[in-house]
Amino acid sequence: MKFEESKVLQQLPKQFFANLVKKVNAKIATGADVINLGQGNPDQPTPDFVVKAMQQATADPADHKYSLFRGLPRFKQAAADFYEREYGVKLDPETEIAVLGGSKIGLVELPFALLNPGDTMILPDPGYPDYLSGITLAQVKLELLRLKAKNDFLPDYADLDPQVAKAAKLLYLNYPNNPTGAVATPEFFQKTIDFANEKQIGIVHDFAYGAIGFDGKRPVSFLQTPGAKDVGIEMYTLSKSFNMAGWRVGFAAGNADMIEALNLIQDHLFVSVFPAIQDAAIAALNSDQSSVQALVALYEKRRNQFWSAARKIGWEPYQSGGSFYAWMPIPAGYTSESFADLLLDKAAVAVAPGNGFGEGGEGYVRVGLLIDEPRFSEACERIAKLHLFDN
């Protein structure tokens, strides 16, 4: 017998990152010493105290049973305590926190938890490619909101067609932003809440890089803005803040109706997250955050070092204020993809082409600050030999 994938699965977008990895691996297979600046996978280890908390938890027979469907109350309490301590936001752990096996799960499942086939939702362009998966699975209509350099990659809601704004039921945002590294301001989030109330649109803020802000400025939580919980939720993951990408744990926080929708769909899909992982997450959230501060300092040092190396060869970066990416314009005469392919082929330097994040990313490449610092200088020295930025 031969089994075909469903029509819905056949319509899923191609995995952009999988294709990028395939190209890089093919170059490595030739024996090339590839400097991989295209990845978004944290390179530092999980803090030792978190690992030890996990080791202790896995030895506890109580953690060997099925988890509670909606997560451990102590984990939800830790998440609520974290938000109150770090952002001054009060949350009810039972009604305003949903436990997630990584924030990607929540971002992909939320459209078919809240919307009906044919409904309209809005995504940022450029944006995280996996947002598109939820669009297809939920069979909803996609509209894009362009992020422009002249606006520091913050959307201007006046750019939306009035009919789109009227029809849309959900809007995704992501700051600090992947791929641009742009950061939001309190004023922007206030405009967002005003827009959401006026148009009756739910807001989902992907705060994956919430801990990573530079130049003495801490990223703003959407939930810090008065009225935020009335219109939306925020997705928080421990992947970036605590180097726990492979652990797959996070949570959503905010509007109780949206949280209940997430919890309900997860009642049917999962039996929550392995309890020992939740216990390790509690240790991370309840910590003094010194490990996070050290990590942010490392990323800022790397950003500054890469910027310096790039400027020496005439490659001027976008002035990003957060995340662990540099957003770099491409030289004239190339597309994002042809430029990325050239760097990989001729310099053995891998970057992520900006068009992989949407049409709004054309004209840029994304550089991940996730390798040892000396390799940034070496990468730029290799690129300089191509004479792409000579005056």
mmCIF file of C-alpha atoms in Angstrom:
data_model
loop_
_atom_site.group_PDB
_atom_site.id
_atom_site.type_symbol
_atom_site.label_atom_id
_atom_site.label_comp_id
_atom_site.label_asym_id
_atom_site.label_seq_id
_atom_site.Cartn_x
_atom_site.Cartn_y
_atom_site.Cartn_z
ATOM 1 C CA MET A 1 0.000 0.000 0.000
ATOM 2 C CA LYS A 2 1.068 3.564 -0.679
ATOM 3 C CA PHE A 3 -0.076 6.382 1.570
ATOM 4 C CA GLU A 4 -0.107 9.985 0.482
ATOM 5 C CA GLU A 5 0.177 12.970 2.752
ATOM 6 C CA SER A 6 -2.992 14.940 3.297
ATOM 7 C CA LYS A 7 -3.635 17.999 1.129
ATOM 8 C CA VAL A 8 -3.015 20.204 4.141
ATOM 9 C CA LEU A 9 0.443 18.710 4.686
ATOM 10 C CA GLN A 10 1.211 18.988 0.980
ATOM 11 C CA GLN A 11 0.506 22.725 1.234
ATOM 12 C CA LEU A 12 2.934 23.311 4.110
ATOM 13 C CA PRO A 13 5.761 25.731 3.258
ATOM 14 C CA LYS A 14 9.169 24.292 2.554
ATOM 15 C CA GLN A 15 11.402 24.337 5.620
ATOM 16 C CA PHE A 16 13.707 27.274 4.931
ATOM 17 C CA PHE A 17 16.256 26.332 7.578
ATOM 18 C CA ALA A 18 16.400 22.706 6.411
ATOM 19 C CA ASN A 19 17.340 23.882 2.913
ATOM 20 C CA LEU A 20 19.981 26.214 4.346
ATOM 21 C CA VAL A 21 21.516 23.390 6.397
ATOM 22 C CA LYS A 22 21.560 21.170 3.304
ATOM 23 C CA LYS A 23 23.582 23.747 1.367
ATOM 24 C CA VAL A 24 26.029 24.237 4.222
ATOM 25 C CA ASN A 25 26.515 20.500 4.718
ATOM 26 C CA ALA A 26 27.156 20.033 0.997
ATOM 27 C CA LYS A 27 29.918 22.636 1.183
ATOM 28 C CA ILE A 28 31.404 21.019 4.294
ATOM 29 C CA ALA A 29 31.386 17.669 2.479
ATOM 30 C CA THR A 30 33.859 19.111 -0.052
ATOM 31 C CA GLY A 31 36.362 19.557 2.783
ATOM 32 C CA ALA A 32 35.818 23.299 3.118
ATOM 33 C CA ASP A 33 36.273 25.002 6.492
ATOM 34 C CA VAL A 34 32.849 26.648 6.599
ATOM 35 C CA ILE A 35 32.278 29.532 9.014
ATOM 36 C CA ASN A 36 28.599 29.106 9.755
ATOM 37 C CA LEU A 37 26.925 32.457 10.424
ATOM 38 C CA GLY A 38 23.572 31.240 9.169
ATOM 39 C CA GLN A 39 22.354 29.371 12.206
ATOM 40 C CA GLY A 40 20.066 30.475 15.018
ATOM 41 C CA ASN A 41 20.995 27.727 17.474
ATOM 42 C CA PRO A 42 22.588 28.950 20.747
ATOM 43 C CA ASP A 43 26.182 27.738 21.004
ATOM 44 C CA GLN A 44 26.657 28.100 24.777
ATOM 45 C CA PRO A 45 25.813 25.315 27.259
ATOM 46 C CA THR A 46 22.795 25.351 29.543
ATOM 47 C CA PRO A 47 23.786 26.828 32.941
ATOM 48 C CA ASP A 48 25.154 24.182 35.283
ATOM 49 C CA PHE A 49 22.609 24.881 38.021
ATOM 50 C CA VAL A 50 19.781 24.149 35.571
ATOM 51 C CA VAL A 51 21.413 20.880 34.488
ATOM 52 C CA LYS A 52 21.815 19.846 38.117
ATOM 53 C CA ALA A 53 18.166 20.680 38.834
ATOM 54 C CA MET A 54 17.194 18.429 35.921
ATOM 55 C CA GLN A 55 19.436 15.612 37.145
ATOM 56 C CA GLN A 56 17.857 15.771 40.581
ATOM 57 C CA ALA A 57 14.344 15.915 39.138
ATOM 58 C CA THR A 58 14.842 12.912 36.868
ATOM 59 C CA ALA A 59 15.763 10.827 39.932
ATOM 60 C CA ASP A 60 12.457 11.680 41.603
ATOM 61 C CA PRO A 61 9.860 8.942 40.875
ATOM 62 C CA ALA A 62 7.101 11.550 41.179
ATOM 63 C CA ASP A 63 8.408 13.087 37.954
ATOM 64 C CA HIS A 64 8.225 9.759 36.109
ATOM 65 C CA LYS A 65 4.452 9.783 35.880
ATOM 66 C CA TYR A 66 2.290 11.518 33.329
ATOM 67 C CA SER A 67 2.466 15.245 33.770
ATOM 68 C CA LEU A 68 -0.689 17.129 34.620
ATOM 69 C CA PHE A 69 -2.360 18.039 31.334
ATOM 70 C CA ARG A 70 -1.960 21.770 31.804
ATOM 71 C CA GLY A 71 1.453 21.685 33.411
ATOM 72 C CA LEU A 72 2.763 21.699 36.951
ATOM 73 C CA PRO A 73 1.204 24.394 39.155
ATOM 74 C CA ARG A 74 4.671 25.139 40.551
ATOM 75 C CA PHE A 75 6.013 25.854 37.058
ATOM 76 C CA LYS A 76 3.124 28.193 36.263
ATOM 77 C CA GLN A 77 3.689 29.924 39.594
ATOM 78 C CA ALA A 78 7.390 30.332 38.772
ATOM 79 C CA ALA A 79 6.462 31.845 35.394
ATOM 80 C CA ALA A 80 4.069 34.288 37.061
ATOM 81 C CA ASP A 81 6.677 35.177 39.711
ATOM 82 C CA PHE A 82 9.254 35.713 36.942
ATOM 83 C CA TYR A 83 7.030 38.184 35.103
ATOM 84 C CA GLU A 84 6.197 40.102 38.264
ATOM 85 C CA ARG A 85 9.825 40.271 39.360
ATOM 86 C CA GLU A 86 11.370 41.037 35.951
ATOM 87 C CA TYR A 87 8.652 43.130 34.288
ATOM 88 C CA GLY A 88 6.286 44.254 37.022
ATOM 89 C CA VAL A 89 3.428 42.301 35.404
ATOM 90 C CA LYS A 90 0.952 40.418 37.609
ATOM 91 C CA LEU A 91 -0.399 37.167 36.169
ATOM 92 C CA ASP A 92 -2.809 34.559 37.488
ATOM 93 C CA PRO A 93 -0.795 31.325 37.139
ATOM 94 C CA GLU A 94 -3.886 29.185 36.550
ATOM 95 C CA THR A 95 -5.793 31.324 34.057
ATOM 96 C CA GLU A 96 -3.115 33.504 32.442
ATOM 97 C CA ILE A 97 -0.248 31.029 31.919
ATOM 98 C CA ALA A 98 -0.158 28.116 29.444
ATOM 99 C CA VAL A 99 2.765 25.683 29.561
ATOM 100 C CA LEU A 100 4.327 24.953 26.155
ATOM 101 C CA GLY A 101 6.803 22.417 24.836
ATOM 102 C CA GLY A 102 8.742 25.315 23.352
ATOM 103 C CA SER A 103 7.103 28.530 22.145
ATOM 104 C CA LYS A 104 7.017 27.304 18.526
ATOM 105 C CA ILE A 105 4.231 24.895 19.487
ATOM 106 C CA GLY A 106 2.089 27.738 20.788
ATOM 107 C CA LEU A 107 2.799 29.943 17.786
ATOM 108 C CA VAL A 108 1.848 27.217 15.306
ATOM 109 C CA GLU A 109 -1.199 25.860 17.129
ATOM 110 C CA LEU A 110 -2.773 29.169 18.163
ATOM 111 C CA PRO A 111 -4.323 29.977 14.742
ATOM 112 C CA PHE A 112 -6.350 26.767 14.705
ATOM 113 C CA ALA A 113 -7.178 27.186 18.399
ATOM 114 C CA LEU A 114 -8.700 30.645 17.846
ATOM 115 C CA LEU A 115 -9.600 30.982 14.164
ATOM 116 C CA ASN A 116 -11.905 29.237 11.725
ATOM 117 C CA PRO A 117 -10.974 28.213 8.171
ATOM 118 C CA GLY A 118 -11.112 31.279 5.954
ATOM 119 C CA ASP A 119 -10.497 33.774 8.769
ATOM 120 C CA THR A 120 -7.741 36.352 8.268
ATOM 121 C CA MET A 121 -4.559 36.826 10.261
ATOM 122 C CA ILE A 122 -1.594 39.135 9.775
ATOM 123 C CA LEU A 123 2.096 38.252 9.937
ATOM 124 C CA PRO A 124 5.126 40.555 9.877
ATOM 125 C CA ASP A 125 7.261 40.599 6.735
ATOM 126 C CA PRO A 126 10.107 39.755 7.220
ATOM 127 C CA GLY A 127 9.366 37.315 10.017
ATOM 128 C CA TYR A 128 10.111 33.924 11.522
ATOM 129 C CA PRO A 129 9.330 31.409 8.727
ATOM 130 C CA ASP A 130 7.599 28.866 10.967
ATOM 131 C CA TYR A 131 4.727 31.293 11.609
ATOM 132 C CA LEU A 132 3.549 30.249 8.149
ATOM 133 C CA SER A 133 3.009 26.661 9.275
ATOM 134 C CA GLY A 134 0.110 27.689 11.497
ATOM 135 C CA ILE A 135 -1.494 29.539 8.583
ATOM 136 C CA THR A 136 -1.566 26.401 6.456
ATOM 137 C CA LEU A 137 -2.628 24.005 9.200
ATOM 138 C CA ALA A 138 -5.476 26.270 10.278
ATOM 139 C CA GLN A 139 -6.471 26.950 6.646
ATOM 140 C CA VAL A 140 -6.745 30.663 7.309
ATOM 141 C CA LYS A 141 -6.062 33.611 5.033
ATOM 142 C CA LEU A 142 -2.683 35.323 5.297
ATOM 143 C CA GLU A 143 -2.035 39.038 5.026
ATOM 144 C CA LEU A 144 1.419 40.555 5.446
ATOM 145 C CA LEU A 145 2.489 43.716 7.227
ATOM 146 C CA ARG A 146 5.768 45.023 5.839
ATOM 147 C CA LEU A 147 8.529 45.990 8.256
ATOM 148 C CA LYS A 148 10.623 48.809 6.782
ATOM 149 C CA ALA A 149 14.110 50.022 7.630
ATOM 150 C CA LYS A 150 12.914 53.656 7.649
ATOM 151 C CA ASN A 151 10.605 52.740 10.566
ATOM 152 C CA ASP A 152 13.317 50.742 12.388
ATOM 153 C CA PHE A 153 11.455 47.608 11.304
ATOM 154 C CA LEU A 154 8.414 48.483 13.413
ATOM 155 C CA PRO A 155 5.128 48.162 11.495
ATOM 156 C CA ASP A 156 3.126 51.234 10.576
ATOM 157 C CA TYR A 157 -0.514 50.220 10.986
ATOM 158 C CA ALA A 158 -1.536 52.960 8.556
ATOM 159 C CA ASP A 159 0.079 50.825 5.822
ATOM 160 C CA LEU A 160 -2.606 48.165 6.236
ATOM 161 C CA ASP A 161 -5.465 48.129 3.767
ATOM 162 C CA PRO A 162 -8.556 49.219 5.764
ATOM 163 C CA GLN A 163 -10.462 46.139 4.591
ATOM 164 C CA VAL A 164 -7.639 43.864 5.776
ATOM 165 C CA ALA A 165 -7.558 45.586 9.152
ATOM 166 C CA LYS A 166 -11.316 45.190 9.429
ATOM 167 C CA ALA A 167 -11.265 41.485 8.529
ATOM 168 C CA ALA A 168 -8.192 40.363 10.484
ATOM 169 C CA LYS A 169 -8.662 38.549 13.780
ATOM 170 C CA LEU A 170 -5.051 37.912 14.817
ATOM 171 C CA LEU A 171 -1.709 39.735 14.449
ATOM 172 C CA TYR A 172 1.750 38.352 15.271
ATOM 173 C CA LEU A 173 4.642 40.573 16.387
ATOM 174 C CA ASN A 174 8.192 39.673 17.460
ATOM 175 C CA TYR A 175 10.584 41.992 19.330
ATOM 176 C CA PRO A 176 13.532 41.843 19.685
ATOM 177 C CA ASN A 177 13.015 40.833 16.115
ATOM 178 C CA ASN A 178 14.120 37.807 14.165
ATOM 179 C CA PRO A 179 15.691 38.393 11.659
ATOM 180 C CA THR A 180 16.416 42.146 11.942
ATOM 181 C CA GLY A 181 17.389 42.541 15.606
ATOM 182 C CA ALA A 182 15.049 45.555 15.857
ATOM 183 C CA VAL A 183 13.556 46.367 19.251
ATOM 184 C CA ALA A 184 10.130 47.693 20.226
ATOM 185 C CA THR A 185 9.393 50.765 22.319
ATOM 186 C CA PRO A 186 6.688 51.355 24.938
ATOM 187 C CA GLU A 187 5.157 53.914 22.570
ATOM 188 C CA PHE A 188 4.912 51.325 19.795
ATOM 189 C CA PHE A 189 3.229 48.796 22.056
ATOM 190 C CA GLN A 190 0.741 51.446 23.157
ATOM 191 C CA LYS A 191 -0.083 52.142 19.495
ATOM 192 C CA THR A 192 -0.478 48.395 19.006
ATOM 193 C CA ILE A 193 -2.994 48.099 21.843
ATOM 194 C CA ASP A 194 -4.933 51.109 20.560
ATOM 195 C CA PHE A 195 -4.996 49.534 17.093
ATOM 196 C CA ALA A 196 -6.084 46.159 18.489
ATOM 197 C CA ASN A 197 -8.957 47.721 20.416
ATOM 198 C CA GLU A 198 -10.077 49.824 17.463
ATOM 199 C CA LYS A 199 -10.019 46.933 14.976
ATOM 200 C CA GLN A 200 -10.822 44.105 17.409
ATOM 201 C CA ILE A 201 -7.669 42.179 16.520
ATOM 202 C CA GLY A 202 -5.941 39.793 18.921
ATOM 203 C CA ILE A 203 -2.205 40.360 19.427
ATOM 204 C CA VAL A 204 0.388 37.619 19.833
ATOM 205 C CA HIS A 205 3.843 38.877 20.806
ATOM 206 C CA ASP A 206 6.687 36.414 20.289
ATOM 207 C CA PHE A 207 9.174 37.383 23.036
ATOM 208 C CA ALA A 208 11.702 34.661 22.208
ATOM 209 C CA TYR A 209 14.647 37.064 22.491
ATOM 210 C CA GLY A 210 13.183 38.999 25.397
ATOM 211 C CA ALA A 211 16.310 38.768 27.538
ATOM 212 C CA ILE A 212 18.721 39.951 24.848
ATOM 213 C CA GLY A 213 19.016 43.731 24.623
ATOM 214 C CA PHE A 214 22.108 45.841 24.078
ATOM 215 C CA ASP A 215 23.564 49.277 24.804
ATOM 216 C CA GLY A 216 22.193 49.327 28.330
ATOM 217 C CA LYS A 217 18.591 48.934 27.161
ATOM 218 C CA ARG A 218 16.450 46.022 28.257
ATOM 219 C CA PRO A 219 13.798 44.762 25.799
ATOM 220 C CA VAL A 220 10.249 45.801 26.627
ATOM 221 C CA SER A 221 7.598 43.172 27.324
ATOM 222 C CA PHE A 222 4.315 43.686 25.499
ATOM 223 C CA LEU A 223 2.522 42.835 28.745
ATOM 224 C CA GLN A 224 4.091 45.829 30.489
ATOM 225 C CA THR A 225 1.806 48.127 28.510
ATOM 226 C CA PRO A 226 -1.492 48.927 30.279
ATOM 227 C CA GLY A 227 -4.351 47.034 28.634
ATOM 228 C CA ALA A 228 -2.122 44.430 26.966
ATOM 229 C CA LYS A 229 -3.856 41.488 28.641
ATOM 230 C CA ASP A 230 -7.187 42.728 27.290
ATOM 231 C CA VAL A 231 -6.051 42.217 23.695
ATOM 232 C CA GLY A 232 -3.365 39.567 23.599
ATOM 233 C CA ILE A 233 -0.681 37.251 24.902
ATOM 234 C CA GLU A 234 3.081 36.979 24.940
ATOM 235 C CA MET A 235 5.071 33.838 24.152
ATOM 236 C CA TYR A 236 8.163 33.284 26.296
ATOM 237 C CA THR A 237 10.738 30.566 25.748
ATOM 238 C CA LEU A 238 13.720 29.487 27.824
ATOM 239 C CA SER A 239 15.590 28.508 24.645
ATOM 240 C CA LYS A 240 17.511 31.743 24.212
ATOM 241 C CA SER A 241 17.598 33.228 27.715
ATOM 242 C CA PHE A 242 18.993 30.076 29.331
ATOM 243 C CA ASN A 243 20.501 28.192 26.355
ATOM 244 C CA MET A 244 17.771 25.561 26.662
ATOM 245 C CA ALA A 245 16.854 25.293 22.973
ATOM 246 C CA GLY A 246 16.928 21.497 22.954
ATOM 247 C CA TRP A 247 14.948 21.209 26.191
ATOM 248 C CA ARG A 248 11.752 22.474 24.497
ATOM 249 C CA VAL A 249 10.023 24.412 27.251
ATOM 250 C CA GLY A 250 8.279 27.760 27.384
ATOM 251 C CA PHE A 251 4.956 29.350 28.187
ATOM 252 C CA ALA A 252 2.334 31.784 26.978
ATOM 253 C CA ALA A 253 1.137 34.575 29.260
ATOM 254 C CA GLY A 254 -1.685 37.071 29.127
ATOM 255 C CA ASN A 255 -5.286 37.107 27.955
ATOM 256 C CA ALA A 256 -7.262 34.403 29.775
ATOM 257 C CA ASP A 257 -9.478 33.520 26.779
ATOM 258 C CA MET A 258 -6.463 32.968 24.514
ATOM 259 C CA ILE A 259 -4.704 30.999 27.237
ATOM 260 C CA GLU A 260 -7.759 28.764 27.668
ATOM 261 C CA ALA A 261 -7.851 28.122 23.903
ATOM 262 C CA LEU A 262 -4.200 27.064 23.998
ATOM 263 C CA ASN A 263 -4.794 24.845 27.009
ATOM 264 C CA LEU A 264 -7.843 23.232 25.408
ATOM 265 C CA ILE A 265 -6.123 22.304 22.158
ATOM 266 C CA GLN A 266 -3.137 20.985 24.103
ATOM 267 C CA ASP A 267 -5.461 18.842 26.220
ATOM 268 C CA HIS A 268 -6.095 16.925 22.988
ATOM 269 C CA LEU A 269 -2.559 16.978 21.561
ATOM 270 C CA PHE A 270 -0.177 16.539 24.486
ATOM 271 C CA VAL A 271 0.140 15.487 28.099
ATOM 272 C CA SER A 272 2.150 18.647 28.795
ATOM 273 C CA VAL A 273 5.957 18.625 29.220
ATOM 274 C CA PHE A 274 8.083 16.021 31.036
ATOM 275 C CA PRO A 275 7.828 17.120 34.711
ATOM 276 C CA ALA A 276 11.592 17.054 35.244
ATOM 277 C CA ILE A 277 12.045 19.583 32.438
ATOM 278 C CA GLN A 278 9.471 21.806 34.111
ATOM 279 C CA ASP A 279 11.416 21.507 37.379
ATOM 280 C CA ALA A 280 14.607 22.532 35.593
ATOM 281 C CA ALA A 281 12.729 25.485 34.069
ATOM 282 C CA ILE A 282 11.612 26.506 37.556
ATOM 283 C CA ALA A 283 15.262 26.630 38.651
ATOM 284 C CA ALA A 284 16.054 28.866 35.666
ATOM 285 C CA LEU A 285 13.121 31.228 36.183
ATOM 286 C CA ASN A 286 13.694 31.514 39.939
ATOM 287 C CA SER A 287 17.434 32.169 39.613
ATOM 288 C CA ASP A 288 19.107 35.550 40.141
ATOM 289 C CA GLN A 289 19.449 35.878 36.328
ATOM 290 C CA SER A 290 23.216 36.386 36.560
ATOM 291 C CA SER A 291 23.701 33.667 33.919
ATOM 292 C CA VAL A 292 21.407 35.611 31.600
ATOM 293 C CA GLN A 293 23.295 38.840 32.200
ATOM 294 C CA ALA A 294 26.587 37.122 31.382
ATOM 295 C CA LEU A 295 25.087 35.683 28.188
ATOM 296 C CA VAL A 296 23.770 39.062 27.050
ATOM 297 C CA ALA A 297 27.208 40.603 27.661
ATOM 298 C CA LEU A 298 28.750 37.875 25.490
ATOM 299 C CA TYR A 299 26.315 38.503 22.642
ATOM 300 C CA GLU A 300 26.861 42.264 22.823
ATOM 301 C CA LYS A 301 30.613 41.743 22.673
ATOM 302 C CA ARG A 302 30.169 39.493 19.644
ATOM 303 C CA ARG A 303 27.848 41.960 17.949
ATOM 304 C CA ASN A 304 30.317 44.792 18.403
ATOM 305 C CA GLN A 305 33.216 42.643 17.238
ATOM 306 C CA PHE A 306 31.373 41.537 14.101
ATOM 307 C CA TRP A 307 30.227 45.077 13.342
ATOM 308 C CA SER A 308 33.801 46.329 13.667
ATOM 309 C CA ALA A 309 35.135 43.614 11.364
ATOM 310 C CA ALA A 310 32.375 44.229 8.815
ATOM 311 C CA ARG A 311 32.907 47.998 8.794
ATOM 312 C CA LYS A 312 36.603 47.498 8.100
ATOM 313 C CA ILE A 313 35.668 45.952 4.736
ATOM 314 C CA GLY A 314 32.994 48.576 3.996
ATOM 315 C CA TRP A 315 29.986 46.487 5.065
ATOM 316 C CA GLU A 316 27.713 48.673 7.182
ATOM 317 C CA PRO A 317 25.207 46.870 9.449
ATOM 318 C CA TYR A 318 21.694 47.819 10.457
ATOM 319 C CA GLN A 319 21.916 49.228 13.997
ATOM 320 C CA SER A 320 20.130 46.366 15.758
ATOM 321 C CA GLY A 321 19.427 46.632 19.480
ATOM 322 C CA GLY A 322 18.633 43.062 20.464
ATOM 323 C CA SER A 323 18.534 39.323 19.645
ATOM 324 C CA PHE A 324 21.700 37.479 18.635
ATOM 325 C CA TYR A 325 21.631 38.447 14.959
ATOM 326 C CA ALA A 326 23.195 41.071 12.738
ATOM 327 C CA TRP A 327 21.062 42.264 9.806
ATOM 328 C CA MET A 328 23.323 43.094 6.904
ATOM 329 C CA PRO A 329 22.503 44.795 3.564
ATOM 330 C CA ILE A 330 23.749 43.130 0.405
ATOM 331 C CA PRO A 331 25.813 44.858 -2.309
ATOM 332 C CA ALA A 332 24.253 46.074 -5.538
ATOM 333 C CA GLY A 333 23.800 43.536 -8.284
ATOM 334 C CA TYR A 334 22.802 40.615 -6.076
ATOM 335 C CA THR A 335 19.678 39.132 -4.574
ATOM 336 C CA SER A 336 19.746 37.954 -0.988
ATOM 337 C CA GLU A 337 19.980 34.356 -2.133
ATOM 338 C CA SER A 338 22.597 34.877 -4.845
ATOM 339 C CA PHE A 339 24.751 36.850 -2.402
ATOM 340 C CA ALA A 340 24.428 34.147 0.277
ATOM 341 C CA ASP A 341 25.273 31.464 -2.295
ATOM 342 C CA LEU A 342 28.318 33.445 -3.440
ATOM 343 C CA LEU A 343 29.658 33.787 0.114
ATOM 344 C CA LEU A 344 29.227 30.065 0.726
ATOM 345 C CA ASP A 345 30.740 29.043 -2.611
ATOM 346 C CA LYS A 346 33.679 31.451 -2.805
ATOM 347 C CA ALA A 347 34.429 32.300 0.836
ATOM 348 C CA ALA A 348 33.027 29.277 2.712
ATOM 349 C CA VAL A 349 30.992 31.668 4.858
ATOM 350 C CA ALA A 350 27.366 30.722 5.464
ATOM 351 C CA VAL A 351 24.713 33.392 6.070
ATOM 352 C CA ALA A 352 20.921 33.218 5.945
ATOM 353 C CA PRO A 353 19.415 35.002 2.915
ATOM 354 C CA GLY A 354 16.894 37.625 3.993
ATOM 355 C CA ASN A 355 14.252 36.538 1.485
ATOM 356 C CA GLY A 356 13.925 33.293 3.461
ATOM 357 C CA PHE A 357 12.085 35.397 6.034
ATOM 358 C CA GLY A 358 9.697 36.879 3.446
ATOM 359 C CA GLU A 359 9.801 39.320 0.551
ATOM 360 C CA GLY A 360 10.426 42.111 3.051
ATOM 361 C CA GLY A 361 13.788 40.537 3.837
ATOM 362 C CA GLU A 362 15.058 40.857 0.286
ATOM 363 C CA GLY A 363 18.185 42.996 0.144
ATOM 364 C CA TYR A 364 19.630 41.657 3.405
ATOM 365 C CA VAL A 365 21.265 38.609 4.938
ATOM 366 C CA ARG A 366 21.052 37.495 8.560
ATOM 367 C CA VAL A 367 24.255 36.789 10.470
ATOM 368 C CA GLY A 368 24.081 34.688 13.632
ATOM 369 C CA LEU A 369 26.360 35.788 16.489
ATOM 370 C CA LEU A 370 26.775 32.206 17.608
ATOM 371 C CA ILE A 371 30.418 31.348 17.008
ATOM 372 C CA ASP A 372 33.699 32.220 18.744
ATOM 373 C CA GLU A 373 34.709 35.848 18.271
ATOM 374 C CA PRO A 374 37.938 35.330 16.231
ATOM 375 C CA ARG A 375 35.915 33.653 13.495
ATOM 376 C CA PHE A 376 34.009 36.881 12.831
ATOM 377 C CA SER A 377 37.201 38.631 11.782
ATOM 378 C CA GLU A 378 38.224 35.635 9.704
ATOM 379 C CA ALA A 379 34.829 35.559 7.974
ATOM 380 C CA CYS A 380 35.062 39.238 7.056
ATOM 381 C CA GLU A 381 38.649 38.813 5.854
ATOM 382 C CA ARG A 382 37.489 36.042 3.523
ATOM 383 C CA ILE A 383 34.614 38.190 2.257
ATOM 384 C CA ALA A 384 36.971 41.149 1.706
ATOM 385 C CA LYS A 385 38.915 39.082 -0.827
ATOM 386 C CA LEU A 386 35.807 39.009 -3.025
ATOM 387 C CA HIS A 387 35.973 42.831 -3.358
ATOM 388 C CA LEU A 388 32.205 43.155 -2.971
ATOM 389 C CA PHE A 389 32.342 46.327 -0.891
ATOM 390 C CA ASP A 390 35.241 48.165 -2.496
ATOM 391 C CA ASN A 391 34.535 51.855 -3.039
#
